[in-house]
Coordinates of C-alpha atoms in Angstrom, one line a residue:
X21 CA 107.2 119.4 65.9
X22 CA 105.6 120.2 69.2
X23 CA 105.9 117.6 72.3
X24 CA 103.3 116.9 75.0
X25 CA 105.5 118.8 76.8
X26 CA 105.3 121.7 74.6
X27 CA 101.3 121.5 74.6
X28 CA 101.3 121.4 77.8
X29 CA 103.6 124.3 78.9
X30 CA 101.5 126.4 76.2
X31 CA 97.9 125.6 77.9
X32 CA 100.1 126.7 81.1
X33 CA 101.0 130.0 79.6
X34 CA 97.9 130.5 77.8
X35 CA 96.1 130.7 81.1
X36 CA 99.2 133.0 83.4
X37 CA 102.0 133.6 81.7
X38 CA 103.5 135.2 85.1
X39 CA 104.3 131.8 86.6
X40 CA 107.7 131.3 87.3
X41 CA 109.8 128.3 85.2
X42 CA 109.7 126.1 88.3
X43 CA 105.7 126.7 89.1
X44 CA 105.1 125.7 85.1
X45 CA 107.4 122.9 85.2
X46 CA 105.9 121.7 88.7
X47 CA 102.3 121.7 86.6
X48 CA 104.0 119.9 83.8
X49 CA 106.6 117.5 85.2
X50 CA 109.9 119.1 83.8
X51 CA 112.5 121.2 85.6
X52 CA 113.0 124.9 85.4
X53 CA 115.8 124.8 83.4
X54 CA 113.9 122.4 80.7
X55 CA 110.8 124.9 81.1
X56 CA 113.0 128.0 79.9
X57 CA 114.8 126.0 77.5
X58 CA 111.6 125.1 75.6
X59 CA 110.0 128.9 76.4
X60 CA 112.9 130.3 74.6
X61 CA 112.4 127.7 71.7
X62 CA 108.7 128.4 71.2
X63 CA 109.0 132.0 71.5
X64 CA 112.1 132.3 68.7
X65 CA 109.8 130.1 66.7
X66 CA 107.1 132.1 66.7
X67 CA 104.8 129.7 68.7
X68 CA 104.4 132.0 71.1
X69 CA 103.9 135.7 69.3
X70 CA 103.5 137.7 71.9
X71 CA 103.0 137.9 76.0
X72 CA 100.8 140.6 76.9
X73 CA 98.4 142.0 80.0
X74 CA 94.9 142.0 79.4
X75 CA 93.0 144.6 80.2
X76 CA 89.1 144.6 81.5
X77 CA 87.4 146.1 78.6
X78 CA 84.6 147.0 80.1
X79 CA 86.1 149.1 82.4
X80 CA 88.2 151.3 79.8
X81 CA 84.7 152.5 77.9
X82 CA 82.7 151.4 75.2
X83 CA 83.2 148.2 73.1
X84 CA 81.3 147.7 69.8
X85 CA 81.2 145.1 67.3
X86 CA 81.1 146.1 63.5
X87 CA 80.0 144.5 60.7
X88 CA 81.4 145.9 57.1
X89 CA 80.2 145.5 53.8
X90 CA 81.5 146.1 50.6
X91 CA 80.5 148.1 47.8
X92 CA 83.5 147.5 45.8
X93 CA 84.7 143.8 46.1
X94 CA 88.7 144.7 45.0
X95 CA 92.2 143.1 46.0
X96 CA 92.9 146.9 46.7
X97 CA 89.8 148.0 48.5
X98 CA 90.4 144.9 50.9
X99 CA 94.2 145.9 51.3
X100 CA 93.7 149.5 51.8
X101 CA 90.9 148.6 54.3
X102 CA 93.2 145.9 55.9
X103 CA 95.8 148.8 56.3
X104 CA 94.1 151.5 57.5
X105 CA 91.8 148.9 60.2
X106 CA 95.2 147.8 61.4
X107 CA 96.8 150.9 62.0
X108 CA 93.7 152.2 64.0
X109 CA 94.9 151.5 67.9
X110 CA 90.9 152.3 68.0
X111 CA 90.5 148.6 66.2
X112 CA 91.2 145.6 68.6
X113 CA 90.5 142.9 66.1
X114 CA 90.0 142.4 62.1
X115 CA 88.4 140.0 60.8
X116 CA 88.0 139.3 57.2
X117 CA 84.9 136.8 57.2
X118 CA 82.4 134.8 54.5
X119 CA 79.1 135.9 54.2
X120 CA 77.7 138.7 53.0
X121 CA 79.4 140.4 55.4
X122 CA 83.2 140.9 54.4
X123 CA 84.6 142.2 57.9
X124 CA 84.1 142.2 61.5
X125 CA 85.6 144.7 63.6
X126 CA 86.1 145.2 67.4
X127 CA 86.8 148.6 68.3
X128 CA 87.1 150.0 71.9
X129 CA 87.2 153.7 72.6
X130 CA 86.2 156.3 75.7
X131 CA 82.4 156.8 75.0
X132 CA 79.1 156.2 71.7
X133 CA 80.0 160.2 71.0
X134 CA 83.7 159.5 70.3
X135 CA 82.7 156.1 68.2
X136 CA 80.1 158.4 66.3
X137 CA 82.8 160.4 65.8
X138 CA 85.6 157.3 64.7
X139 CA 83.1 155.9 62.4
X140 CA 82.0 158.9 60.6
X141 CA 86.0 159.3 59.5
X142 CA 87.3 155.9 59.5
X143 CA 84.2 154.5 58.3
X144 CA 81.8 156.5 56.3
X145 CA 84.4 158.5 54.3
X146 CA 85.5 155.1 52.8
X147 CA 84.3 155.2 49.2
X148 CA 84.7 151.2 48.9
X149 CA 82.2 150.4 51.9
X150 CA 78.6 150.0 51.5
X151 CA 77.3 149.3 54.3
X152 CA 78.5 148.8 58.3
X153 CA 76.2 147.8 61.0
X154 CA 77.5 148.1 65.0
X155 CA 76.5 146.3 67.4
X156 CA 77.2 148.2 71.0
X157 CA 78.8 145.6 73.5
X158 CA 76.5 146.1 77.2
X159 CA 78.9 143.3 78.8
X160 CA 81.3 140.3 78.1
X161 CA 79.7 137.1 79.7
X162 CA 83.2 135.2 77.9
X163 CA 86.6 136.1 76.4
X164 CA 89.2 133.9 76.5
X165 CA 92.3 134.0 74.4
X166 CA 93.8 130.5 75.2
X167 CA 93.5 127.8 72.6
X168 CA 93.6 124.1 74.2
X169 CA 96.4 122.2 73.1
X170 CA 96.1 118.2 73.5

């Protein structure tokens, strides 16, 4: 069961996970040994997944967003699909969605010729989909990855 403390030192992290234990614990009234204490806990309990740098997408080329439709609605088609999206470093995010559309995909990659390219072999040649329609990002106005904690 998470604390107030534990929200807290999350919407910290969420934000800069650089900060030192004493800057956090400064921001949420607890000393740096208390800070790293409850870090440690949240991260073996897989609270805390992963700490990672992000990176300016629109910098690093072309972002598009994909919507995937199914011709074949199967346990399989979806696992094989799952599979294959997830082992694409190409594919940033999966979504499996309601709707009548079944995915949504965020790719990133160097330029439109090399996503022609992508989605003509990791899309097209995939019996199972019907249908995908891409959307070309032109700029991010908000990305955020934090989820407030109260």
């Amino acid at each position: 069961m998470l604390d107030k403390f534990d929200h807290a030192i999350l919407n910290v992290v969420q934000r800069d996970n650089q900060l030192t234990h004493a800057e956090i614990g400064s921001e949420v009234g607890l000393s740096n040994s208390a800070v790293r204490r409850r870090l440690k806990l949240l991260r073996d309990q897989g609270i805390i997944a992963r700490d990672v740098s992000l990176l300016a997408g629109d910098s690093l080329g072309v972002t598009v967003i994909i919507d995937i439709t199914f011709a074949l609605d199967t346990p399989k088609a979806y696992a094989e699909f799952d599979q294959k999206m997830c082992d694409d470093p190409a594919v940033k995010q999966v979504y499996h969605v309601s709707g009548t559309t079944d995915y949504v995909l965020v790719v990133q990659g160097p330029s439109l010729e090399w996503y022609e390219a992508w989605a003509m072999e990791a899309l097209m040649s995939d019996e199972n989909l019907q249908r995908h329609d891409t959307r070309v990002v032109y700029s991010c106005k908000k990305f955020e990855t934090s989820r407030e904690l109260k």
